[in-house]
Amino acid sequence: MSIQESIRNALVPVHREGWPFVAAFAGASIILGVFSTSLFWIGMILTAWCAYFFRDPERVTPVDDRLVISPADGIVSAVGPAVPPRELGLGEAEMLRISVFMNVFSCHVNRSPVRGRITRIEHRAGKFLNAELDKASQENERNGIVIDSPNGQVATVQIAGLVARRILCFVEEATNVSVGDRIGLIRFGSRVDVFLPAGAVAKVFQGQTAIAGETVVAEFGGRATPLMRVI
């Protein structure tokens, strides 16, 4: 591999939604640099962080209808039964919920956990509590996407957080998505919940790191997940 190819592979593309922010940070840094060299370099560091925040790397996604893939980068903050948001029309019965919390250093591009047809998209205004809190699922601003998958209806809920103030959705109702497709983005710290129907078995644990589009978080028809230990 040549040096040029190594550099190209190391540079991660910035999502188009991030370029206005990167440009704003860079412009502010130049203006501040007129008054202070220190402020210029602080601004450039923040500009680099902004570009890093909006990175949009390619992912190698397992293609198997039995598998549910993580919709977000971050830490698995909850695994267990929960009632999905009422506006999604999935009923009052509990479903398997897997939550992934994204901090300000996570990649915030969200991906579809399964393939299927989008049957419903519902946005709800709400609070901006810490997205790690369990009640954030019901009280925070959120955007829910229901996908009719080969294994039943699967819901992906983008939840705003303490810092996040903007949820972007890239998909529309009555369209098809493939597993791993980009479906949205949340700016500056947030969380994504996946609600799964009966037959899904969790394959991750609370505290585990997940990678959007790559980590298998659940499996339909799978065996119970073995116990894990932290070493």
JSON list of C-alpha atoms in Angstrom, two decimals:
[
{"chain": "A", "resi": 1, "resn": "MET", "atom": "CA", "xyz": [0.00, 0.00, 0.00]},
{"chain": "A", "resi": 2, "resn": "SER", "atom": "CA", "xyz": [1.37, 3.42, -0.98]},
{"chain": "A", "resi": 3, "resn": "ILE", "atom": "CA", "xyz": [1.71, 6.38, 1.38]},
{"chain": "A", "resi": 4, "resn": "GLN", "atom": "CA", "xyz": [-1.08, 8.15, -0.51]},
{"chain": "A", "resi": 5, "resn": "GLU", "atom": "CA", "xyz": [-3.43, 5.20, -0.04]},
{"chain": "A", "resi": 6, "resn": "SER", "atom": "CA", "xyz": [-2.56, 4.95, 3.65]},
{"chain": "A", "resi": 7, "resn": "ILE", "atom": "CA", "xyz": [-3.36, 8.64, 4.17]},
{"chain": "A", "resi": 8, "resn": "ARG", "atom": "CA", "xyz": [-6.59, 8.33, 2.16]},
{"chain": "A", "resi": 9, "resn": "ASN", "atom": "CA", "xyz": [-7.73, 5.35, 4.22]},
{"chain": "A", "resi": 10, "resn": "ALA", "atom": "CA", "xyz": [-6.94, 7.15, 7.47]},
{"chain": "A", "resi": 11, "resn": "LEU", "atom": "CA", "xyz": [-9.04, 10.19, 6.58]},
{"chain": "A", "resi": 12, "resn": "VAL", "atom": "CA", "xyz": [-12.71, 9.67, 7.37]},
{"chain": "A", "resi": 13, "resn": "PRO", "atom": "CA", "xyz": [-15.26, 11.60, 5.26]},
{"chain": "A", "resi": 14, "resn": "VAL", "atom": "CA", "xyz": [-17.31, 14.34, 6.93]},
{"chain": "A", "resi": 15, "resn": "HIS", "atom": "CA", "xyz": [-21.06, 14.07, 6.52]},
{"chain": "A", "resi": 16, "resn": "ARG", "atom": "CA", "xyz": [-22.56, 16.86, 4.40]},
{"chain": "A", "resi": 17, "resn": "GLU", "atom": "CA", "xyz": [-24.67, 18.02, 7.38]},
{"chain": "A", "resi": 18, "resn": "GLY", "atom": "CA", "xyz": [-21.47, 18.83, 9.23]},
{"chain": "A", "resi": 19, "resn": "TRP", "atom": "CA", "xyz": [-19.74, 21.07, 6.70]},
{"chain": "A", "resi": 20, "resn": "PRO", "atom": "CA", "xyz": [-21.65, 24.27, 7.68]},
{"chain": "A", "resi": 21, "resn": "PHE", "atom": "CA", "xyz": [-20.55, 23.76, 11.30]},
{"chain": "A", "resi": 22, "resn": "VAL", "atom": "CA", "xyz": [-16.96, 23.03, 10.31]},
{"chain": "A", "resi": 23, "resn": "ALA", "atom": "CA", "xyz": [-16.90, 26.16, 8.14]},
{"chain": "A", "resi": 24, "resn": "ALA", "atom": "CA", "xyz": [-18.40, 28.26, 10.96]},
{"chain": "A", "resi": 25, "resn": "PHE", "atom": "CA", "xyz": [-15.80, 27.03, 13.46]},
{"chain": "A", "resi": 26, "resn": "ALA", "atom": "CA", "xyz": [-12.98, 27.65, 10.98]},
{"chain": "A", "resi": 27, "resn": "GLY", "atom": "CA", "xyz": [-14.26, 31.14, 10.15]},
{"chain": "A", "resi": 28, "resn": "ALA", "atom": "CA", "xyz": [-14.56, 32.04, 13.82]},
{"chain": "A", "resi": 29, "resn": "SER", "atom": "CA", "xyz": [-11.02, 30.76, 14.41]},
{"chain": "A", "resi": 30, "resn": "ILE", "atom": "CA", "xyz": [-9.63, 33.02, 11.69]},
{"chain": "A", "resi": 31, "resn": "ILE", "atom": "CA", "xyz": [-11.45, 36.05, 13.11]},
{"chain": "A", "resi": 32, "resn": "LEU", "atom": "CA", "xyz": [-10.25, 35.27, 16.64]},
{"chain": "A", "resi": 33, "resn": "GLY", "atom": "CA", "xyz": [-6.73, 34.85, 15.26]},
{"chain": "A", "resi": 34, "resn": "VAL", "atom": "CA", "xyz": [-6.67, 38.53, 14.38]},
{"chain": "A", "resi": 35, "resn": "PHE", "atom": "CA", "xyz": [-6.79, 39.33, 18.08]},
{"chain": "A", "resi": 36, "resn": "SER", "atom": "CA", "xyz": [-4.97, 36.39, 19.64]},
{"chain": "A", "resi": 37, "resn": "THR", "atom": "CA", "xyz": [-2.78, 33.55, 18.40]},
{"chain": "A", "resi": 38, "resn": "SER", "atom": "CA", "xyz": [-3.87, 31.43, 21.35]},
{"chain": "A", "resi": 39, "resn": "LEU", "atom": "CA", "xyz": [-7.54, 31.90, 20.52]},
{"chain": "A", "resi": 40, "resn": "PHE", "atom": "CA", "xyz": [-6.81, 30.97, 16.90]},
{"chain": "A", "resi": 41, "resn": "TRP", "atom": "CA", "xyz": [-5.30, 27.62, 17.88]},
{"chain": "A", "resi": 42, "resn": "ILE", "atom": "CA", "xyz": [-8.08, 26.92, 20.36]},
{"chain": "A", "resi": 43, "resn": "GLY", "atom": "CA", "xyz": [-10.55, 27.60, 17.57]},
{"chain": "A", "resi": 44, "resn": "MET", "atom": "CA", "xyz": [-8.69, 25.30, 15.19]},
{"chain": "A", "resi": 45, "resn": "ILE", "atom": "CA", "xyz": [-8.75, 22.50, 17.77]},
{"chain": "A", "resi": 46, "resn": "LEU", "atom": "CA", "xyz": [-12.50, 22.95, 18.09]},
{"chain": "A", "resi": 47, "resn": "THR", "atom": "CA", "xyz": [-12.78, 22.95, 14.30]},
{"chain": "A", "resi": 48, "resn": "ALA", "atom": "CA", "xyz": [-10.94, 19.63, 14.14]},
{"chain": "A", "resi": 49, "resn": "TRP", "atom": "CA", "xyz": [-13.22, 18.24, 16.84]},
{"chain": "A", "resi": 50, "resn": "CYS", "atom": "CA", "xyz": [-16.29, 19.39, 14.89]},
{"chain": "A", "resi": 51, "resn": "ALA", "atom": "CA", "xyz": [-15.04, 17.59, 11.76]},
{"chain": "A", "resi": 52, "resn": "TYR", "atom": "CA", "xyz": [-14.39, 14.51, 13.89]},
{"chain": "A", "resi": 53, "resn": "PHE", "atom": "CA", "xyz": [-17.88, 14.68, 15.39]},
{"chain": "A", "resi": 54, "resn": "PHE", "atom": "CA", "xyz": [-19.53, 14.73, 11.95]},
{"chain": "A", "resi": 55, "resn": "ARG", "atom": "CA", "xyz": [-17.40, 11.91, 10.54]},
{"chain": "A", "resi": 56, "resn": "ASP", "atom": "CA", "xyz": [-19.20, 9.40, 8.36]},
{"chain": "A", "resi": 57, "resn": "PRO", "atom": "CA", "xyz": [-17.04, 6.28, 8.00]},
{"chain": "A", "resi": 58, "resn": "GLU", "atom": "CA", "xyz": [-17.90, 3.31, 5.81]},
{"chain": "A", "resi": 59, "resn": "ARG", "atom": "CA", "xyz": [-19.04, 0.22, 7.70]},
{"chain": "A", "resi": 60, "resn": "VAL", "atom": "CA", "xyz": [-18.97, -3.50, 6.87]},
{"chain": "A", "resi": 61, "resn": "THR", "atom": "CA", "xyz": [-22.51, -4.67, 7.66]},
{"chain": "A", "resi": 62, "resn": "PRO", "atom": "CA", "xyz": [-23.55, -8.34, 8.16]},
{"chain": "A", "resi": 63, "resn": "VAL", "atom": "CA", "xyz": [-26.37, -9.13, 5.72]},
{"chain": "A", "resi": 64, "resn": "ASP", "atom": "CA", "xyz": [-28.59, -11.72, 7.38]},
{"chain": "A", "resi": 65, "resn": "ASP", "atom": "CA", "xyz": [-32.29, -11.26, 8.14]},
{"chain": "A", "resi": 66, "resn": "ARG", "atom": "CA", "xyz": [-31.86, -13.08, 11.46]},
{"chain": "A", "resi": 67, "resn": "LEU", "atom": "CA", "xyz": [-29.50, -10.37, 12.73]},
{"chain": "A", "resi": 68, "resn": "VAL", "atom": "CA", "xyz": [-30.24, -6.94, 14.19]},
{"chain": "A", "resi": 69, "resn": "ILE", "atom": "CA", "xyz": [-27.37, -4.49, 13.76]},
{"chain": "A", "resi": 70, "resn": "SER", "atom": "CA", "xyz": [-26.61, -1.54, 16.03]},
{"chain": "A", "resi": 71, "resn": "PRO", "atom": "CA", "xyz": [-28.15, 1.71, 14.77]},
{"chain": "A", "resi": 72, "resn": "ALA", "atom": "CA", "xyz": [-25.58, 3.88, 16.54]},
{"chain": "A", "resi": 73, "resn": "ASP", "atom": "CA", "xyz": [-22.02, 4.13, 17.80]},
{"chain": "A", "resi": 74, "resn": "GLY", "atom": "CA", "xyz": [-21.68, 4.28, 21.56]},
{"chain": "A", "resi": 75, "resn": "ILE", "atom": "CA", "xyz": [-22.24, 2.41, 24.78]},
{"chain": "A", "resi": 76, "resn": "VAL", "atom": "CA", "xyz": [-25.14, 0.01, 25.28]},
{"chain": "A", "resi": 77, "resn": "SER", "atom": "CA", "xyz": [-26.97, 1.73, 28.12]},
{"chain": "A", "resi": 78, "resn": "ALA", "atom": "CA", "xyz": [-29.98, -0.58, 28.51]},
{"chain": "A", "resi": 79, "resn": "VAL", "atom": "CA", "xyz": [-31.11, -4.05, 27.47]},
{"chain": "A", "resi": 80, "resn": "GLY", "atom": "CA", "xyz": [-34.50, -5.37, 28.51]},
{"chain": "A", "resi": 81, "resn": "PRO", "atom": "CA", "xyz": [-38.29, -5.16, 28.14]},
{"chain": "A", "resi": 82, "resn": "ALA", "atom": "CA", "xyz": [-39.97, -1.78, 27.68]},
{"chain": "A", "resi": 83, "resn": "VAL", "atom": "CA", "xyz": [-43.16, -0.34, 26.19]},
{"chain": "A", "resi": 84, "resn": "PRO", "atom": "CA", "xyz": [-42.46, 1.51, 22.93]},
{"chain": "A", "resi": 85, "resn": "PRO", "atom": "CA", "xyz": [-43.54, 5.16, 22.55]},
{"chain": "A", "resi": 86, "resn": "ARG", "atom": "CA", "xyz": [-47.30, 5.35, 22.08]},
{"chain": "A", "resi": 87, "resn": "GLU", "atom": "CA", "xyz": [-47.14, 7.43, 18.90]},
{"chain": "A", "resi": 88, "resn": "LEU", "atom": "CA", "xyz": [-45.52, 4.53, 17.04]},
{"chain": "A", "resi": 89, "resn": "GLY", "atom": "CA", "xyz": [-48.72, 2.49, 17.20]},
{"chain": "A", "resi": 90, "resn": "LEU", "atom": "CA", "xyz": [-47.01, -0.70, 18.37]},
{"chain": "A", "resi": 91, "resn": "GLY", "atom": "CA", "xyz": [-49.38, -1.34, 21.26]},
{"chain": "A", "resi": 92, "resn": "GLU", "atom": "CA", "xyz": [-48.98, -1.35, 25.04]},
{"chain": "A", "resi": 93, "resn": "ALA", "atom": "CA", "xyz": [-47.16, -4.67, 25.33]},
{"chain": "A", "resi": 94, "resn": "GLU", "atom": "CA", "xyz": [-43.48, -4.68, 26.23]},
{"chain": "A", "resi": 95, "resn": "MET", "atom": "CA", "xyz": [-40.89, -5.32, 23.53]},
{"chain": "A", "resi": 96, "resn": "LEU", "atom": "CA", "xyz": [-37.18, -6.00, 23.78]},
{"chain": "A", "resi": 97, "resn": "ARG", "atom": "CA", "xyz": [-35.48, -2.61, 23.93]},
{"chain": "A", "resi": 98, "resn": "ILE", "atom": "CA", "xyz": [-31.77, -2.08, 23.30]},
{"chain": "A", "resi": 99, "resn": "SER", "atom": "CA", "xyz": [-30.46, 1.44, 23.90]},
{"chain": "A", "resi": 100, "resn": "VAL", "atom": "CA", "xyz": [-27.17, 2.87, 22.63]},
{"chain": "A", "resi": 101, "resn": "PHE", "atom": "CA", "xyz": [-25.90, 6.11, 24.19]},
{"chain": "A", "resi": 102, "resn": "MET", "atom": "CA", "xyz": [-23.75, 8.42, 22.07]},
{"chain": "A", "resi": 103, "resn": "ASN", "atom": "CA", "xyz": [-21.47, 10.93, 23.74]},
{"chain": "A", "resi": 104, "resn": "VAL", "atom": "CA", "xyz": [-19.95, 13.99, 22.05]},
{"chain": "A", "resi": 105, "resn": "PHE", "atom": "CA", "xyz": [-17.04, 11.90, 20.73]},
{"chain": "A", "resi": 106, "resn": "SER", "atom": "CA", "xyz": [-19.18, 9.20, 19.10]},
{"chain": "A", "resi": 107, "resn": "CYS", "atom": "CA", "xyz": [-19.99, 9.05, 15.41]},
{"chain": "A", "resi": 108, "resn": "HIS", "atom": "CA", "xyz": [-23.56, 10.36, 15.26]},
{"chain": "A", "resi": 109, "resn": "VAL", "atom": "CA", "xyz": [-24.71, 8.99, 11.92]},
{"chain": "A", "resi": 110, "resn": "ASN", "atom": "CA", "xyz": [-27.55, 6.53, 12.61]},
{"chain": "A", "resi": 111, "resn": "ARG", "atom": "CA", "xyz": [-28.15, 3.39, 10.55]},
{"chain": "A", "resi": 112, "resn": "SER", "atom": "CA", "xyz": [-31.02, 1.01, 9.96]},
{"chain": "A", "resi": 113, "resn": "PRO", "atom": "CA", "xyz": [-30.84, -2.05, 12.25]},
{"chain": "A", "resi": 114, "resn": "VAL", "atom": "CA", "xyz": [-32.76, -4.28, 9.82]},
{"chain": "A", "resi": 115, "resn": "ARG", "atom": "CA", "xyz": [-33.99, -4.30, 6.23]},
{"chain": "A", "resi": 116, "resn": "GLY", "atom": "CA", "xyz": [-37.61, -3.67, 5.38]},
{"chain": "A", "resi": 117, "resn": "ARG", "atom": "CA", "xyz": [-40.20, -1.07, 4.46]},
{"chain": "A", "resi": 118, "resn": "ILE", "atom": "CA", "xyz": [-40.70, 2.09, 6.52]},
{"chain": "A", "resi": 119, "resn": "THR", "atom": "CA", "xyz": [-44.34, 2.21, 7.54]},
{"chain": "A", "resi": 120, "resn": "ARG", "atom": "CA", "xyz": [-44.31, 5.09, 10.01]},
{"chain": "A", "resi": 121, "resn": "ILE", "atom": "CA", "xyz": [-42.21, 8.09, 11.05]},
{"chain": "A", "resi": 122, "resn": "GLU", "atom": "CA", "xyz": [-43.30, 10.14, 14.06]},
{"chain": "A", "resi": 123, "resn": "HIS", "atom": "CA", "xyz": [-41.54, 13.14, 15.60]},
{"chain": "A", "resi": 124, "resn": "ARG", "atom": "CA", "xyz": [-42.41, 14.30, 19.09]},
{"chain": "A", "resi": 125, "resn": "ALA", "atom": "CA", "xyz": [-41.23, 17.47, 20.82]},
{"chain": "A", "resi": 126, "resn": "GLY", "atom": "CA", "xyz": [-40.06, 17.05, 24.39]},
{"chain": "A", "resi": 127, "resn": "LYS", "atom": "CA", "xyz": [-37.44, 17.72, 27.02]},
{"chain": "A", "resi": 128, "resn": "PHE", "atom": "CA", "xyz": [-33.67, 17.52, 26.75]},
{"chain": "A", "resi": 129, "resn": "LEU", "atom": "CA", "xyz": [-32.83, 15.37, 29.76]},
{"chain": "A", "resi": 130, "resn": "ASN", "atom": "CA", "xyz": [-29.65, 13.34, 30.00]},
{"chain": "A", "resi": 131, "resn": "ALA", "atom": "CA", "xyz": [-30.18, 10.68, 27.32]},
{"chain": "A", "resi": 132, "resn": "GLU", "atom": "CA", "xyz": [-28.70, 8.00, 29.61]},
{"chain": "A", "resi": 133, "resn": "LEU", "atom": "CA", "xyz": [-31.74, 8.29, 31.91]},
{"chain": "A", "resi": 134, "resn": "ASP", "atom": "CA", "xyz": [-34.40, 5.65, 31.35]},
{"chain": "A", "resi": 135, "resn": "LYS", "atom": "CA", "xyz": [-37.21, 8.21, 31.36]},
{"chain": "A", "resi": 136, "resn": "ALA", "atom": "CA", "xyz": [-35.59, 9.99, 28.41]},
{"chain": "A", "resi": 137, "resn": "SER", "atom": "CA", "xyz": [-37.31, 7.42, 26.17]},
{"chain": "A", "resi": 138, "resn": "GLN", "atom": "CA", "xyz": [-40.70, 8.92, 27.01]},
{"chain": "A", "resi": 139, "resn": "GLU", "atom": "CA", "xyz": [-39.93, 12.53, 27.98]},
{"chain": "A", "resi": 140, "resn": "ASN", "atom": "CA", "xyz": [-37.22, 13.72, 25.57]},
{"chain": "A", "resi": 141, "resn": "GLU", "atom": "CA", "xyz": [-37.64, 15.03, 22.04]},
{"chain": "A", "resi": 142, "resn": "ARG", "atom": "CA", "xyz": [-37.54, 12.05, 19.72]},
{"chain": "A", "resi": 143, "resn": "ASN", "atom": "CA", "xyz": [-38.09, 10.73, 16.22]},
{"chain": "A", "resi": 144, "resn": "GLY", "atom": "CA", "xyz": [-39.45, 7.21, 15.79]},
{"chain": "A", "resi": 145, "resn": "ILE", "atom": "CA", "xyz": [-39.09, 5.08, 12.66]},
{"chain": "A", "resi": 146, "resn": "VAL", "atom": "CA", "xyz": [-41.11, 1.86, 12.29]},
{"chain": "A", "resi": 147, "resn": "ILE", "atom": "CA", "xyz": [-39.76, -0.72, 9.84]},
{"chain": "A", "resi": 148, "resn": "ASP", "atom": "CA", "xyz": [-41.78, -3.69, 8.62]},
{"chain": "A", "resi": 149, "resn": "SER", "atom": "CA", "xyz": [-38.99, -6.27, 8.59]},
{"chain": "A", "resi": 150, "resn": "PRO", "atom": "CA", "xyz": [-38.98, -9.99, 7.66]},
{"chain": "A", "resi": 151, "resn": "ASN", "atom": "CA", "xyz": [-39.33, -10.73, 11.40]},
{"chain": "A", "resi": 152, "resn": "GLY", "atom": "CA", "xyz": [-42.06, -8.25, 12.24]},
{"chain": "A", "resi": 153, "resn": "GLN", "atom": "CA", "xyz": [-42.22, -4.57, 13.11]},
{"chain": "A", "resi": 154, "resn": "VAL", "atom": "CA", "xyz": [-38.98, -3.06, 14.40]},
{"chain": "A", "resi": 155, "resn": "ALA", "atom": "CA", "xyz": [-38.81, 0.50, 15.75]},
{"chain": "A", "resi": 156, "resn": "THR", "atom": "CA", "xyz": [-35.76, 2.75, 15.85]},
{"chain": "A", "resi": 157, "resn": "VAL", "atom": "CA", "xyz": [-36.15, 5.83, 18.05]},
{"chain": "A", "resi": 158, "resn": "GLN", "atom": "CA", "xyz": [-33.71, 8.74, 17.84]},
{"chain": "A", "resi": 159, "resn": "ILE", "atom": "CA", "xyz": [-33.69, 10.54, 21.19]},
{"chain": "A", "resi": 160, "resn": "ALA", "atom": "CA", "xyz": [-32.26, 13.99, 21.81]},
{"chain": "A", "resi": 161, "resn": "GLY", "atom": "CA", "xyz": [-30.00, 14.42, 24.83]},
{"chain": "A", "resi": 162, "resn": "LEU", "atom": "CA", "xyz": [-28.78, 17.03, 27.26]},
{"chain": "A", "resi": 163, "resn": "VAL", "atom": "CA", "xyz": [-26.67, 18.77, 24.62]},
{"chain": "A", "resi": 164, "resn": "ALA", "atom": "CA", "xyz": [-28.42, 17.57, 21.45]},
{"chain": "A", "resi": 165, "resn": "ARG", "atom": "CA", "xyz": [-30.94, 20.02, 20.03]},
{"chain": "A", "resi": 166, "resn": "ARG", "atom": "CA", "xyz": [-31.48, 18.72, 16.53]},
{"chain": "A", "resi": 167, "resn": "ILE", "atom": "CA", "xyz": [-32.62, 15.34, 15.20]},
{"chain": "A", "resi": 168, "resn": "LEU", "atom": "CA", "xyz": [-32.25, 14.74, 11.46]},
{"chain": "A", "resi": 169, "resn": "CYS", "atom": "CA", "xyz": [-34.09, 11.98, 9.62]},
{"chain": "A", "resi": 170, "resn": "PHE", "atom": "CA", "xyz": [-32.86, 10.98, 6.16]},
{"chain": "A", "resi": 171, "resn": "VAL", "atom": "CA", "xyz": [-35.64, 8.54, 5.22]},
{"chain": "A", "resi": 172, "resn": "GLU", "atom": "CA", "xyz": [-39.33, 8.79, 4.34]},
{"chain": "A", "resi": 173, "resn": "GLU", "atom": "CA", "xyz": [-42.43, 6.66, 4.86]},
{"chain": "A", "resi": 174, "resn": "ALA", "atom": "CA", "xyz": [-43.31, 4.01, 2.29]},
{"chain": "A", "resi": 175, "resn": "THR", "atom": "CA", "xyz": [-39.69, 3.53, 1.24]},
{"chain": "A", "resi": 176, "resn": "ASN", "atom": "CA", "xyz": [-37.44, 0.49, 1.57]},
{"chain": "A", "resi": 177, "resn": "VAL", "atom": "CA", "xyz": [-34.21, 0.41, 3.55]},
{"chain": "A", "resi": 178, "resn": "SER", "atom": "CA", "xyz": [-31.43, -2.13, 3.70]},
{"chain": "A", "resi": 179, "resn": "VAL", "atom": "CA", "xyz": [-29.70, -3.07, 6.93]},
{"chain": "A", "resi": 180, "resn": "GLY", "atom": "CA", "xyz": [-26.91, -0.59, 7.62]},
{"chain": "A", "resi": 181, "resn": "ASP", "atom": "CA", "xyz": [-28.38, 2.21, 5.49]},
{"chain": "A", "resi": 182, "resn": "ARG", "atom": "CA", "xyz": [-27.94, 5.72, 6.87]},
{"chain": "A", "resi": 183, "resn": "ILE", "atom": "CA", "xyz": [-31.29, 6.84, 8.31]},
{"chain": "A", "resi": 184, "resn": "GLY", "atom": "CA", "xyz": [-30.45, 9.95, 10.31]},
{"chain": "A", "resi": 185, "resn": "LEU", "atom": "CA", "xyz": [-28.15, 11.95, 12.54]},
{"chain": "A", "resi": 186, "resn": "ILE", "atom": "CA", "xyz": [-28.41, 13.61, 15.95]},
{"chain": "A", "resi": 187, "resn": "ARG", "atom": "CA", "xyz": [-26.25, 16.61, 16.76]},
{"chain": "A", "resi": 188, "resn": "PHE", "atom": "CA", "xyz": [-24.04, 16.67, 19.85]},
{"chain": "A", "resi": 189, "resn": "GLY", "atom": "CA", "xyz": [-24.79, 13.78, 22.20]},
{"chain": "A", "resi": 190, "resn": "SER", "atom": "CA", "xyz": [-27.87, 11.60, 22.27]},
{"chain": "A", "resi": 191, "resn": "ARG", "atom": "CA", "xyz": [-29.28, 8.07, 22.23]},
{"chain": "A", "resi": 192, "resn": "VAL", "atom": "CA", "xyz": [-30.97, 5.57, 19.92]},
{"chain": "A", "resi": 193, "resn": "ASP", "atom": "CA", "xyz": [-33.43, 2.89, 21.07]},
{"chain": "A", "resi": 194, "resn": "VAL", "atom": "CA", "xyz": [-34.34, -0.22, 19.10]},
{"chain": "A", "resi": 195, "resn": "PHE", "atom": "CA", "xyz": [-37.62, -1.99, 19.94]},
{"chain": "A", "resi": 196, "resn": "LEU", "atom": "CA", "xyz": [-37.81, -5.60, 18.76]},
{"chain": "A", "resi": 197, "resn": "PRO", "atom": "CA", "xyz": [-40.77, -8.02, 18.52]},
{"chain": "A", "resi": 198, "resn": "ALA", "atom": "CA", "xyz": [-41.03, -11.47, 20.07]},
{"chain": "A", "resi": 199, "resn": "GLY", "atom": "CA", "xyz": [-38.40, -13.93, 18.95]},
{"chain": "A", "resi": 200, "resn": "ALA", "atom": "CA", "xyz": [-35.49, -11.51, 19.24]},
{"chain": "A", "resi": 201, "resn": "VAL", "atom": "CA", "xyz": [-32.66, -12.45, 21.60]},
{"chain": "A", "resi": 202, "resn": "ALA", "atom": "CA", "xyz": [-30.24, -9.76, 22.78]},
{"chain": "A", "resi": 203, "resn": "LYS", "atom": "CA", "xyz": [-26.59, -10.33, 21.90]},
{"chain": "A", "resi": 204, "resn": "VAL", "atom": "CA", "xyz": [-25.11, -7.37, 23.78]},
{"chain": "A", "resi": 205, "resn": "PHE", "atom": "CA", "xyz": [-24.88, -6.32, 27.41]},
{"chain": "A", "resi": 206, "resn": "GLN", "atom": "CA", "xyz": [-25.16, -3.03, 29.25]},
{"chain": "A", "resi": 207, "resn": "GLY", "atom": "CA", "xyz": [-21.81, -1.27, 29.16]},
{"chain": "A", "resi": 208, "resn": "GLN", "atom": "CA", "xyz": [-20.67, -2.90, 25.92]},
{"chain": "A", "resi": 209, "resn": "THR", "atom": "CA", "xyz": [-19.38, -0.75, 23.06]},
{"chain": "A", "resi": 210, "resn": "ALA", "atom": "CA", "xyz": [-21.44, -0.87, 19.87]},
{"chain": "A", "resi": 211, "resn": "ILE", "atom": "CA", "xyz": [-20.53, 0.19, 16.33]},
{"chain": "A", "resi": 212, "resn": "ALA", "atom": "CA", "xyz": [-23.30, 1.36, 14.03]},
{"chain": "A", "resi": 213, "resn": "GLY", "atom": "CA", "xyz": [-23.76, -0.84, 11.01]},
{"chain": "A", "resi": 214, "resn": "GLU", "atom": "CA", "xyz": [-21.45, -3.56, 12.33]},
{"chain": "A", "resi": 215, "resn": "THR", "atom": "CA", "xyz": [-22.22, -4.77, 15.86]},
{"chain": "A", "resi": 216, "resn": "VAL", "atom": "CA", "xyz": [-24.88, -7.49, 16.14]},
{"chain": "A", "resi": 217, "resn": "VAL", "atom": "CA", "xyz": [-27.13, -6.39, 19.00]},
{"chain": "A", "resi": 218, "resn": "ALA", "atom": "CA", "xyz": [-29.82, -9.09, 18.68]},
{"chain": "A", "resi": 219, "resn": "GLU", "atom": "CA", "xyz": [-30.77, -12.18, 16.73]},
{"chain": "A", "resi": 220, "resn": "PHE", "atom": "CA", "xyz": [-34.11, -13.69, 15.78]},
{"chain": "A", "resi": 221, "resn": "GLY", "atom": "CA", "xyz": [-34.36, -17.36, 16.63]},
{"chain": "A", "resi": 222, "resn": "GLY", "atom": "CA", "xyz": [-31.00, -17.28, 18.34]},
{"chain": "A", "resi": 223, "resn": "ARG", "atom": "CA", "xyz": [-29.89, -18.99, 21.51]},
{"chain": "A", "resi": 224, "resn": "ALA", "atom": "CA", "xyz": [-29.70, -17.20, 24.83]},
{"chain": "A", "resi": 225, "resn": "THR", "atom": "CA", "xyz": [-26.62, -15.04, 25.15]},
{"chain": "A", "resi": 226, "resn": "PRO", "atom": "CA", "xyz": [-23.96, -16.54, 27.46]},
{"chain": "A", "resi": 227, "resn": "LEU", "atom": "CA", "xyz": [-22.80, -14.75, 30.56]},
{"chain": "A", "resi": 228, "resn": "MET", "atom": "CA", "xyz": [-20.03, -12.22, 30.11]},
{"chain": "A", "resi": 229, "resn": "ARG", "atom": "CA", "xyz": [-17.25, -10.92, 32.35]},
{"chain": "A", "resi": 230, "resn": "VAL", "atom": "CA", "xyz": [-15.19, -7.73, 32.32]},
{"chain": "A", "resi": 231, "resn": "ILE", "atom": "CA", "xyz": [-11.42, -8.26, 32.41]}
]
